[in-house]
PDB file of C-alpha atoms and ligand atoms in Angstrom:
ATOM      1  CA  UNK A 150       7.889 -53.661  14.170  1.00 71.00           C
ATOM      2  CA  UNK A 151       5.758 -53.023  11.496  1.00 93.00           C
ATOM      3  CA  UNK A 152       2.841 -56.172  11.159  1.00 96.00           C
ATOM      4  CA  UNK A 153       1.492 -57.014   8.204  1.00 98.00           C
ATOM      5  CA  UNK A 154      -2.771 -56.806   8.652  1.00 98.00           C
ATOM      6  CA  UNK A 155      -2.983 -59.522   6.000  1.00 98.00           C
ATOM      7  CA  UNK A 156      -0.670 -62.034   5.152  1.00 99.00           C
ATOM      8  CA  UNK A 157      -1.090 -64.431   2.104  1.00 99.00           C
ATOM      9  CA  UNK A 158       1.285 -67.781   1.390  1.00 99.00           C
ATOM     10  CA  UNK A 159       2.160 -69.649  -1.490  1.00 99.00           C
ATOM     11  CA  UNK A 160       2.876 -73.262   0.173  1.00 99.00           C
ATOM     12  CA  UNK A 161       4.847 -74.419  -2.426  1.00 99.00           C
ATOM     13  CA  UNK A 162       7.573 -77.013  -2.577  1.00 98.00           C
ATOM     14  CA  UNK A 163       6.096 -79.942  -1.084  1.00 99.00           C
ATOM     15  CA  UNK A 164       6.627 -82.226  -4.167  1.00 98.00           C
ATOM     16  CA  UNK A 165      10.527 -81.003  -4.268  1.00 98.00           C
ATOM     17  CA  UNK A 166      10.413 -81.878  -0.815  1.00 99.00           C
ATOM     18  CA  UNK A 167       9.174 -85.300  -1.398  1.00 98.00           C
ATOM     19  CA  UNK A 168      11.610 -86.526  -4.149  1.00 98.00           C
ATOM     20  CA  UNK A 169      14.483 -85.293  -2.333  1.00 98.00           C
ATOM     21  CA  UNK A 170      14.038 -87.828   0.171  1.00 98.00           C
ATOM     22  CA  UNK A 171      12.654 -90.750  -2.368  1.00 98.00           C
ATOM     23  CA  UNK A 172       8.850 -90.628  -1.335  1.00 98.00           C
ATOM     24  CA  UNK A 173       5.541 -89.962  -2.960  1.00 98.00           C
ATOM     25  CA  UNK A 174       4.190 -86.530  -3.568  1.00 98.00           C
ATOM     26  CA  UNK A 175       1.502 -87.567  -1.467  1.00 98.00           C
ATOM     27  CA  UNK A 176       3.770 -87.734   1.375  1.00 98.00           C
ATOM     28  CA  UNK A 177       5.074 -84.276   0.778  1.00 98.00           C
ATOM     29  CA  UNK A 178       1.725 -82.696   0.683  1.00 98.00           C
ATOM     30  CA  UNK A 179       0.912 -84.636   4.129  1.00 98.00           C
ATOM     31  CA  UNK A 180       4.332 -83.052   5.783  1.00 98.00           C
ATOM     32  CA  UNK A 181       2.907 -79.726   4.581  1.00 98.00           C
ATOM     33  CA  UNK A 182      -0.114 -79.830   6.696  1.00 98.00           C
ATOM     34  CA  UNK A 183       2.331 -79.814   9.750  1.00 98.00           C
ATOM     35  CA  UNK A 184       3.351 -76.201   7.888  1.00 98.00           C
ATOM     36  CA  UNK A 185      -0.242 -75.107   7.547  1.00 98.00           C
ATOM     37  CA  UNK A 186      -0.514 -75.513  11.596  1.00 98.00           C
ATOM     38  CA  UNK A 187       2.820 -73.602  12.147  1.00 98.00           C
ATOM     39  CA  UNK A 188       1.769 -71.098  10.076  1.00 98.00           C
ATOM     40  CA  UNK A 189      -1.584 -70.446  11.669  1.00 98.00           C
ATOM     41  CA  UNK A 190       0.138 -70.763  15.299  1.00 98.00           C
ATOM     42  CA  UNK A 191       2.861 -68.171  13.705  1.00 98.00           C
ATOM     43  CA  UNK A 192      -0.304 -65.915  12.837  1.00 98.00           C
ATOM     44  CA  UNK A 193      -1.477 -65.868  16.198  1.00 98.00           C
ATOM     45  CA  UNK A 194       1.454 -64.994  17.845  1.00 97.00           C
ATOM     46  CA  UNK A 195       2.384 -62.130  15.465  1.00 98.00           C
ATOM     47  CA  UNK A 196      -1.176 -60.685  16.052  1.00 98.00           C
ATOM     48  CA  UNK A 197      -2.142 -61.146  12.265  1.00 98.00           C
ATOM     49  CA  UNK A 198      -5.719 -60.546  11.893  1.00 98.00           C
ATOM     50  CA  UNK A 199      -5.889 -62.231   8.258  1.00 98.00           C
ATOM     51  CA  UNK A 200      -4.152 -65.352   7.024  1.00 99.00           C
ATOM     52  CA  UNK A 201      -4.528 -66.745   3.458  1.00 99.00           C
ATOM     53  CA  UNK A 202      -3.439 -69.793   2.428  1.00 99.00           C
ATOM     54  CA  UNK A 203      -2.972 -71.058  -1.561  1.00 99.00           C
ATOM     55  CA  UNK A 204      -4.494 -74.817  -1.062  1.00 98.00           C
ATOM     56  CA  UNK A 205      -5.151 -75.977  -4.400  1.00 98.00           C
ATOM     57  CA  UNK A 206      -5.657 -73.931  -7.719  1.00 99.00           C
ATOM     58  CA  UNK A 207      -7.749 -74.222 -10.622  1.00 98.00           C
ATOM     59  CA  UNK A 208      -4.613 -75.243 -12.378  1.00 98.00           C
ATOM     60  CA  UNK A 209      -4.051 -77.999  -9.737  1.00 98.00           C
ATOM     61  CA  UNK A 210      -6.442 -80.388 -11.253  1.00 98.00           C
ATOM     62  CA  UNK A 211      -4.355 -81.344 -14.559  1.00 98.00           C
ATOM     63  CA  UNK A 212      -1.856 -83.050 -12.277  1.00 98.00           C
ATOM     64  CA  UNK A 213      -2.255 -86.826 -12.431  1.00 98.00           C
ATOM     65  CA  UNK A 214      -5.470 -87.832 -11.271  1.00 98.00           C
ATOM     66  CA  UNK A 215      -3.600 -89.827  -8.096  1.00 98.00           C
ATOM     67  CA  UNK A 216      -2.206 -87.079  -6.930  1.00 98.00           C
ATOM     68  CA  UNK A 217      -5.503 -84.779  -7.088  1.00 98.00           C
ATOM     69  CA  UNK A 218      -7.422 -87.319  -5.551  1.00 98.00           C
ATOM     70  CA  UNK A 219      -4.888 -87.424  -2.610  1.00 98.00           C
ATOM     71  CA  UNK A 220      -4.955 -83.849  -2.127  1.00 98.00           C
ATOM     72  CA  UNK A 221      -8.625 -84.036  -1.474  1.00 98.00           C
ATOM     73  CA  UNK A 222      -8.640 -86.356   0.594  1.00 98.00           C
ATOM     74  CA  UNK A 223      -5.982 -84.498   2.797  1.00 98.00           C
ATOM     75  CA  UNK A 224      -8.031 -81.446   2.765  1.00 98.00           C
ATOM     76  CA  UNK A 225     -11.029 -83.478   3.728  1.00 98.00           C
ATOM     77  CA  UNK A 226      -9.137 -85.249   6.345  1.00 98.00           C
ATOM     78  CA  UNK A 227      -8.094 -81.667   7.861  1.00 98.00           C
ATOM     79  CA  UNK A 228     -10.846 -80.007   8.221  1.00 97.00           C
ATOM     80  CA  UNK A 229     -12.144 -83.272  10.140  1.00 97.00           C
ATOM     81  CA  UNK A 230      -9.204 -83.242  12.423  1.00 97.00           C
ATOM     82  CA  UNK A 231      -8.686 -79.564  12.569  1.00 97.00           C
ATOM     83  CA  UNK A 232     -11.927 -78.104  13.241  1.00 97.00           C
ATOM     84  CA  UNK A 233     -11.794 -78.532  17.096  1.00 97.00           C
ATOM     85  CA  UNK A 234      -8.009 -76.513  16.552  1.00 95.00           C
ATOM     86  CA  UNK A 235      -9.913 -73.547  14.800  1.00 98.00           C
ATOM     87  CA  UNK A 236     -12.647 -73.427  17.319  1.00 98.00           C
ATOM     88  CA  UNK A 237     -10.738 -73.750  20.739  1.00 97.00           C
ATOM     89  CA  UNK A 238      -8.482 -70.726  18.837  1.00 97.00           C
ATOM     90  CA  UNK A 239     -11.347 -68.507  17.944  1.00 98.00           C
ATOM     91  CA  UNK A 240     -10.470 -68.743  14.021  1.00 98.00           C
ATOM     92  CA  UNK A 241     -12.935 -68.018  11.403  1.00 98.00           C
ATOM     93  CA  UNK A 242     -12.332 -70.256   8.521  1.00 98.00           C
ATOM     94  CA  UNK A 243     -13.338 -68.481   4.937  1.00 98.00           C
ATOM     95  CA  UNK A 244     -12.093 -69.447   1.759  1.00 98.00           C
ATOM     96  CA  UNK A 245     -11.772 -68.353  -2.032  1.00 99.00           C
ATOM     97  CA  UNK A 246     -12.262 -70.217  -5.000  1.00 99.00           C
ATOM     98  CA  UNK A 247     -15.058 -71.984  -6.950  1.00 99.00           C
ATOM     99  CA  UNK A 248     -15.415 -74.894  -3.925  1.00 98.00           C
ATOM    100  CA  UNK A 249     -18.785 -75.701  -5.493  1.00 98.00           C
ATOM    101  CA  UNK A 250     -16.538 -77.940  -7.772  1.00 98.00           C
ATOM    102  CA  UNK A 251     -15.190 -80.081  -5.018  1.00 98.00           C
ATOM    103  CA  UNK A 252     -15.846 -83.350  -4.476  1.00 98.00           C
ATOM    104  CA  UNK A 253     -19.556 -83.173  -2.955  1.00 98.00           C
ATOM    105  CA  UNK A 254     -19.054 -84.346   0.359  1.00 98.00           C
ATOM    106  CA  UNK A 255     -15.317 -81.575   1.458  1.00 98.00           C
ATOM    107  CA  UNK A 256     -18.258 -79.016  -0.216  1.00 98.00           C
ATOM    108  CA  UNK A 257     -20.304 -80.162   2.158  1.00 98.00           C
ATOM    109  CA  UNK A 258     -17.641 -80.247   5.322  1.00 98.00           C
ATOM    110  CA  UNK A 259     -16.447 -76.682   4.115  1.00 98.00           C
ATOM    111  CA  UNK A 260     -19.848 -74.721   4.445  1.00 98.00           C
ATOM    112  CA  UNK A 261     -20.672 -76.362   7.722  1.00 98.00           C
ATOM    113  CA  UNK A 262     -17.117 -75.576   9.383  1.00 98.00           C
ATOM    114  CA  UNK A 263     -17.555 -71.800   7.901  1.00 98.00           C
ATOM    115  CA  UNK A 264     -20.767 -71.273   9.367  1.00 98.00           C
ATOM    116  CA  UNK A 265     -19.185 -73.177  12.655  1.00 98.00           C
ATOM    117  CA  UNK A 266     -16.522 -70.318  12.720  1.00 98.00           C
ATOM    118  CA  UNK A 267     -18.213 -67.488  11.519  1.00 98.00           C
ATOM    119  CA  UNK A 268     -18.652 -65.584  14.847  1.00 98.00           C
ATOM    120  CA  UNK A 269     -15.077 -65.816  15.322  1.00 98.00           C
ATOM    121  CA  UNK A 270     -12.229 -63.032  15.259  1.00 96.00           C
ATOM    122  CA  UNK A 271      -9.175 -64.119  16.878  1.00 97.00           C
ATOM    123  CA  UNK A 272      -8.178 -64.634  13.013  1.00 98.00           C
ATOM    124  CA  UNK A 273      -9.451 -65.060   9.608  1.00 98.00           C
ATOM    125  CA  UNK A 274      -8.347 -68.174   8.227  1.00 98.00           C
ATOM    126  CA  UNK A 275      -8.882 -68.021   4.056  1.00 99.00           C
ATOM    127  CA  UNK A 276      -7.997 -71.274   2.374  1.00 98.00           C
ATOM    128  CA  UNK A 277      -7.681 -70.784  -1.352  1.00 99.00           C
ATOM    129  CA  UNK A 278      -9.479 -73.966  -3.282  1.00 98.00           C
ATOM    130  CA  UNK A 279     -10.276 -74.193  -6.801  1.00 98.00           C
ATOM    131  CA  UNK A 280      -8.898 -70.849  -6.691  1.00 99.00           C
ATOM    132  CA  UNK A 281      -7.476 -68.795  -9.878  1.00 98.00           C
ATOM    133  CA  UNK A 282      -7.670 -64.794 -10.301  1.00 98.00           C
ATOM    134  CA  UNK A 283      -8.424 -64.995 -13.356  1.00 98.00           C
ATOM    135  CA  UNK A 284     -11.638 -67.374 -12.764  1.00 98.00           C
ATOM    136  CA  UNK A 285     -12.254 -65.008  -9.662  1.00 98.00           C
ATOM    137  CA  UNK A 286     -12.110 -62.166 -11.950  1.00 98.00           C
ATOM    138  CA  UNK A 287     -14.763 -63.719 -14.346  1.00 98.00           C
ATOM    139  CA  UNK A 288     -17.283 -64.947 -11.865  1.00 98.00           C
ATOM    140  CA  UNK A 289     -16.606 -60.931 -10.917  1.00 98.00           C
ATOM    141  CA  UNK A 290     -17.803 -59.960 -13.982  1.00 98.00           C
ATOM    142  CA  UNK A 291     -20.681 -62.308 -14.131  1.00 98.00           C
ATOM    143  CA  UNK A 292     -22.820 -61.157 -11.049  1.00 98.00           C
ATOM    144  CA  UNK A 293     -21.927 -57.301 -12.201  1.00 98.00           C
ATOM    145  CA  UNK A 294     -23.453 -58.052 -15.711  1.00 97.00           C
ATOM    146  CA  UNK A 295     -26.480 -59.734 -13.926  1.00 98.00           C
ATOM    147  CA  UNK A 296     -26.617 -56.868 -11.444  1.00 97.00           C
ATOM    148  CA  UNK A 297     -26.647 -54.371 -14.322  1.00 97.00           C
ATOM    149  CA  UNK A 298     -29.473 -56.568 -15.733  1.00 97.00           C
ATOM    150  CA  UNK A 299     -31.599 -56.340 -12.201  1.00 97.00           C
ATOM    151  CA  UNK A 300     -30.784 -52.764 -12.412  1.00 96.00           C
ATOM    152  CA  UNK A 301     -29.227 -52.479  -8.795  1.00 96.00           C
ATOM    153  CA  UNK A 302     -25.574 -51.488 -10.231  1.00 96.00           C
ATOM    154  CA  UNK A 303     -25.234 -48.614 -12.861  1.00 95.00           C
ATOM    155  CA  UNK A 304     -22.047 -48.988 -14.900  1.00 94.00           C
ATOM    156  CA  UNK A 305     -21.565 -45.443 -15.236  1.00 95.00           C
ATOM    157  CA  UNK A 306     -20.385 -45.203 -11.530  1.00 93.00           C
ATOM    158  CA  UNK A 307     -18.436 -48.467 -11.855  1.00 96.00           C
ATOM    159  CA  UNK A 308     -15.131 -48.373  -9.387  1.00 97.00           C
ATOM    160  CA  UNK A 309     -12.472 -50.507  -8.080  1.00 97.00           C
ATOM    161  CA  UNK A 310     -14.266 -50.925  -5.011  1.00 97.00           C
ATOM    162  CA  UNK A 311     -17.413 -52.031  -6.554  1.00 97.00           C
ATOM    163  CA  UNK A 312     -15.457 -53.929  -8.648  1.00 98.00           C
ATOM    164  CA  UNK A 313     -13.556 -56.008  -6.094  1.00 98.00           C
ATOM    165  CA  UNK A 314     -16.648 -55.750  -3.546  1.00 98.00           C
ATOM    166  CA  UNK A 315     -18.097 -58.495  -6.045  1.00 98.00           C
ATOM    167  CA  UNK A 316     -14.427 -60.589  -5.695  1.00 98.00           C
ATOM    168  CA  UNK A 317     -14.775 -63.804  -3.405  1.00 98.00           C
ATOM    169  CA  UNK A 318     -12.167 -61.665  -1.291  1.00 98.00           C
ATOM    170  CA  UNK A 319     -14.549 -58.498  -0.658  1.00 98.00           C
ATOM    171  CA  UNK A 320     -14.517 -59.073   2.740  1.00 98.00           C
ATOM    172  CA  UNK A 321     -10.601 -59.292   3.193  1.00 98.00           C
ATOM    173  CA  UNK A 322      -8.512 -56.003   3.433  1.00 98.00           C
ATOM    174  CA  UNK A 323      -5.808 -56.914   0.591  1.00 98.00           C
ATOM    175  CA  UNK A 324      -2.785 -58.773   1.316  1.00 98.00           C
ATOM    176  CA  UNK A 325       0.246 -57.066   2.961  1.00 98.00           C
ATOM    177  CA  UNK A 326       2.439 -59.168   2.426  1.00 98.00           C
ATOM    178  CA  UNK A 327       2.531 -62.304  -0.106  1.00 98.00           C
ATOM    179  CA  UNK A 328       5.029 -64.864   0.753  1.00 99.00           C
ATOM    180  CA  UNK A 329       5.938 -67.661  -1.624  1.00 99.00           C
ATOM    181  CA  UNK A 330       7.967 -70.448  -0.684  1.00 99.00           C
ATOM    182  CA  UNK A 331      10.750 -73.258  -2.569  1.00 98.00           C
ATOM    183  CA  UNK A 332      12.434 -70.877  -4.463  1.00 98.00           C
ATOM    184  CA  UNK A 333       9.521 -69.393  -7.041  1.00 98.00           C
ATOM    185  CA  UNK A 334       9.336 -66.239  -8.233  1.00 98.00           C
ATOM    186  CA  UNK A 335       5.849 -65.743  -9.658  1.00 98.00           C
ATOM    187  CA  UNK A 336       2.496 -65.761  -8.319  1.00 98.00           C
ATOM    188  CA  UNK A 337       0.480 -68.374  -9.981  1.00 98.00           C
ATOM    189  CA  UNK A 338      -2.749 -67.473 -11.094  1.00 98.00           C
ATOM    190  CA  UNK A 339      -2.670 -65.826  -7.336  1.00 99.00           C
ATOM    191  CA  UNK A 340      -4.883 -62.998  -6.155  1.00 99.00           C
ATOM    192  CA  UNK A 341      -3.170 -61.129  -8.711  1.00 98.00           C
ATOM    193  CA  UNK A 342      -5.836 -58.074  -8.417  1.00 98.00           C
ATOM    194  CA  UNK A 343      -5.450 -58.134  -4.404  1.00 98.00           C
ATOM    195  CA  UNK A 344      -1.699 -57.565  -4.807  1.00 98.00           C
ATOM    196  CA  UNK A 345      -1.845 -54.848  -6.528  1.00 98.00           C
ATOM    197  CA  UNK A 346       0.229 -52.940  -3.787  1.00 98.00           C
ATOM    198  CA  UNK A 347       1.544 -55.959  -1.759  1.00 98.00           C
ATOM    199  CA  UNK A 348       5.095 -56.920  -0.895  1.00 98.00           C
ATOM    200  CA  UNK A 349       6.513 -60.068  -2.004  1.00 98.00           C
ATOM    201  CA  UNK A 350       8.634 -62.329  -0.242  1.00 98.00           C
ATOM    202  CA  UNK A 351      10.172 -65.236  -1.526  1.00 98.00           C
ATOM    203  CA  UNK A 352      11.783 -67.734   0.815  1.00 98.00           C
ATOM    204  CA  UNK A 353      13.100 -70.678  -0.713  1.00 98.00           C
ATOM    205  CA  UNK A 354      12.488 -73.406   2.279  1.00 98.00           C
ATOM    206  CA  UNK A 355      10.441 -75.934   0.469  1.00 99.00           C
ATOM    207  CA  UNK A 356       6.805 -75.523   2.140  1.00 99.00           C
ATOM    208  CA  UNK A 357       6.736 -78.940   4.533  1.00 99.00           C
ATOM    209  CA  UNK A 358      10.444 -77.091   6.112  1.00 99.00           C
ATOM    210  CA  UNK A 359       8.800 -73.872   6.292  1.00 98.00           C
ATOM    211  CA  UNK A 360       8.594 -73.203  10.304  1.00 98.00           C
ATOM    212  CA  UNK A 361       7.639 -70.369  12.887  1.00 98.00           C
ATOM    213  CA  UNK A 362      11.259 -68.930  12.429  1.00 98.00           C
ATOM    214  CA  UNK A 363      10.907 -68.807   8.340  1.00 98.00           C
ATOM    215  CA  UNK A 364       7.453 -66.944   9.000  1.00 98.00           C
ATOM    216  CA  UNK A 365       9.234 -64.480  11.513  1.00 98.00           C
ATOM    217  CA  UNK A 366      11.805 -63.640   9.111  1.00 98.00           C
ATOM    218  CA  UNK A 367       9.635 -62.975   6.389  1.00 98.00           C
ATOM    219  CA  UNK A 368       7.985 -60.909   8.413  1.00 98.00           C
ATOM    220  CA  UNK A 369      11.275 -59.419   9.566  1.00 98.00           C
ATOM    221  CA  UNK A 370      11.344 -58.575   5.603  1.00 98.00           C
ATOM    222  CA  UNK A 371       8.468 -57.061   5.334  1.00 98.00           C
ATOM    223  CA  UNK A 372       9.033 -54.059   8.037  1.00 98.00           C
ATOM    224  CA  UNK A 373      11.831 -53.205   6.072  1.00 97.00           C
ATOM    225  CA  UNK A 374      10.196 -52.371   3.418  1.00 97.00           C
ATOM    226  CA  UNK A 375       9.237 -49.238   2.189  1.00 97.00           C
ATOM    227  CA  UNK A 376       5.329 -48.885   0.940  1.00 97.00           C
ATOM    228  CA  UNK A 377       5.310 -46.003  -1.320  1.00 97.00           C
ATOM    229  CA  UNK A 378       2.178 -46.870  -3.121  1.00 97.00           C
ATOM    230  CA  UNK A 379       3.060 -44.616  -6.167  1.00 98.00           C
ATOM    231  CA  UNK A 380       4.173 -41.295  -4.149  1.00 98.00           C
ATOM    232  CA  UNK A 381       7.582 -40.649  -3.037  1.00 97.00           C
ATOM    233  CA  UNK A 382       9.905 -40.791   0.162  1.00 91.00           C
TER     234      UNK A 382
HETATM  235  C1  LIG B 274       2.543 -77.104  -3.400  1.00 63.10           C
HETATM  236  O1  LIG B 274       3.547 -78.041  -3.601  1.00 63.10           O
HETATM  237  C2  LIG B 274       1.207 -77.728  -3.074  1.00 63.10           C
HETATM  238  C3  LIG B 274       0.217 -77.669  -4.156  1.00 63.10           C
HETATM  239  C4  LIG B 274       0.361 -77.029  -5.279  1.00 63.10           C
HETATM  240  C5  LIG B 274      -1.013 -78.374  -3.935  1.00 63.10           C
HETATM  241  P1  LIG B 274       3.819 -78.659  -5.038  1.00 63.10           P
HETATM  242  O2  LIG B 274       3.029 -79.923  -5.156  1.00 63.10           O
HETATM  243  O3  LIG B 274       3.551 -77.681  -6.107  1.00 63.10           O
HETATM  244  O4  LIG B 274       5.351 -78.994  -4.938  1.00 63.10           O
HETATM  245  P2  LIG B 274       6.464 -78.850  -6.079  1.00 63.10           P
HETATM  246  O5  LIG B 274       6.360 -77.458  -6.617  1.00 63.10           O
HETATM  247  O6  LIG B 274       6.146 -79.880  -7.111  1.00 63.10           O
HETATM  248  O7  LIG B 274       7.740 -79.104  -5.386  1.00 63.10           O
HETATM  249  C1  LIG B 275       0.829 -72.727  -6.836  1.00 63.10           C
HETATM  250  O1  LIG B 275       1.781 -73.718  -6.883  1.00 63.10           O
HETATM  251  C2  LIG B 275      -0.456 -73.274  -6.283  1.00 63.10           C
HETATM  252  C3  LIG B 275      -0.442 -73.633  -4.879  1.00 63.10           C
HETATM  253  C4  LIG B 275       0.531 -73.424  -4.043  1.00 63.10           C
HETATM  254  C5  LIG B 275      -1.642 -74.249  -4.384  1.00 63.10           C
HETATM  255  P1  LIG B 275       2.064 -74.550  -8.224  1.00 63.10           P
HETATM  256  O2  LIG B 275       3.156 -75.485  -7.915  1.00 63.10           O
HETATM  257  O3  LIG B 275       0.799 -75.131  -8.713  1.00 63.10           O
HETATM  258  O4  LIG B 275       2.526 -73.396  -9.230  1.00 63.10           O
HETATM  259  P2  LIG B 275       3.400 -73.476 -10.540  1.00 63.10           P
HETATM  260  O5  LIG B 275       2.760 -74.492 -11.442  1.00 63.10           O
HETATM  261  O6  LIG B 275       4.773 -73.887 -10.145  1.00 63.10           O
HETATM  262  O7  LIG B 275       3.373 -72.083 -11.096  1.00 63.10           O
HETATM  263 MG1  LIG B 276       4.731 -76.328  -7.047  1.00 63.10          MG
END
């Protein structure tokens, strides 16, 4: 079967998930870290070098303030709990997204568990946070304006690679295969440069039901598919 390198997931549907059986958001979102864990053991045993996650986009933080505030403190709360998980498994954790904006102390906890993982290789383990394409695509353009300032870039020769070689994602091959879950068909604000030639799957198991099965059948999906990238059969 054909394996996706790099595989990238919309977790979406937790609040769906939530109402449908009368409890908080914030209880949805909680069931959806059990997901996160299936989908990294699902990774592993389908020999996926790269797995990206969508955590919590720039958009995210014009939901109430409750919920927000929850949501952080599940992500802090996981990477307490889960560290020892990515280090017995050899998993470098990386992520994407302006985390310099999170509260102080999860900014904090995220550098130290990246540089805790960083000799790994078993699998690459991007969480999106903060994260929007288009704010990815600005701070882009930023450092090559200040580059072209410094003099060490020379916009004549500009190309897509330098271009996305100044993305957070530079050192990620782009995603294979984008899966987005509860039903959605649209990418949110979602490595939309990356994707350029990716195939998208849409599964619509609301993210906390999403198991190793769902994963294998997206990926099932995916060696169907037929990558032209512009040419023909
Ligand atoms: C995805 O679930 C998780 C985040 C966006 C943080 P949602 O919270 O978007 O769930 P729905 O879409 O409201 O069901
Ligand atoms: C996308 O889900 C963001 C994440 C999964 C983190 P949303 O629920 O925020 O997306 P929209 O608002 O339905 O497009
Ligand atoms: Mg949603």
């Amino acid at each position: 079967m054909d394996t996706p390198q790099h595989v990238a997931i919309i977790m979406d549907g937790n609040g769906r998930w939530a109402k449908k059986r009368k409890l908080t958001r914030l209880a949805g979102h909680k069931e959806g870290i059990n997901s996160v864990k299936k989908a990294i053991e699902a990774a592993i045993r389908n020999k996926i070098p790269y797995l990206t996650l969508y955590a919590f986009s720039s958009e995210n933080w014009n939901r109430p303030k409750e919920e927000v505030n929850g949501l952080m403190s599940l992500l802090h709360g996981f990477l307490e709990k889960e560290l020892k998980l990515l280090i017995e498994n050899k998993i470098q954790l990386k992520t994407i997204g302006r985390i310099h904006e999170l509260p102080k102390a999860t900014h904090k906890l995220i550098v130290e568990s990246k540089e805790k993982t960083a000799h790994f290789d078993q699998l690459t383990l991007t969480i999106a946070l903060n994260y929007s394409s288009q704010n990815e695509i600005i701070d882009a353009v930023k450092r090559i304006i200040q580059e072209e300032r410094e003099s060490t870039i020379n916009l004549e020769e500009l190309t897509y690679p330098k271009i996305a070689s100044h993305l957070d994602t530079k050192d990620l091959p782009d995603p294979d295969l984008i899966i987005r879950t509860s039903g959605e068909y649209r990418l949110s604000n979602f490595l939309l440069l990356q994707s350029a030639y990716a195939e998208i799957y849409t599964s619509p198991i609301l993210w906390p039901d999403f198991n190793q099965s769902h994963f294998t059948t997206a990926l099932e999906h995916f060696a169907q598919r037929e990558r032209r990238y512009g040419k023909i059969s």
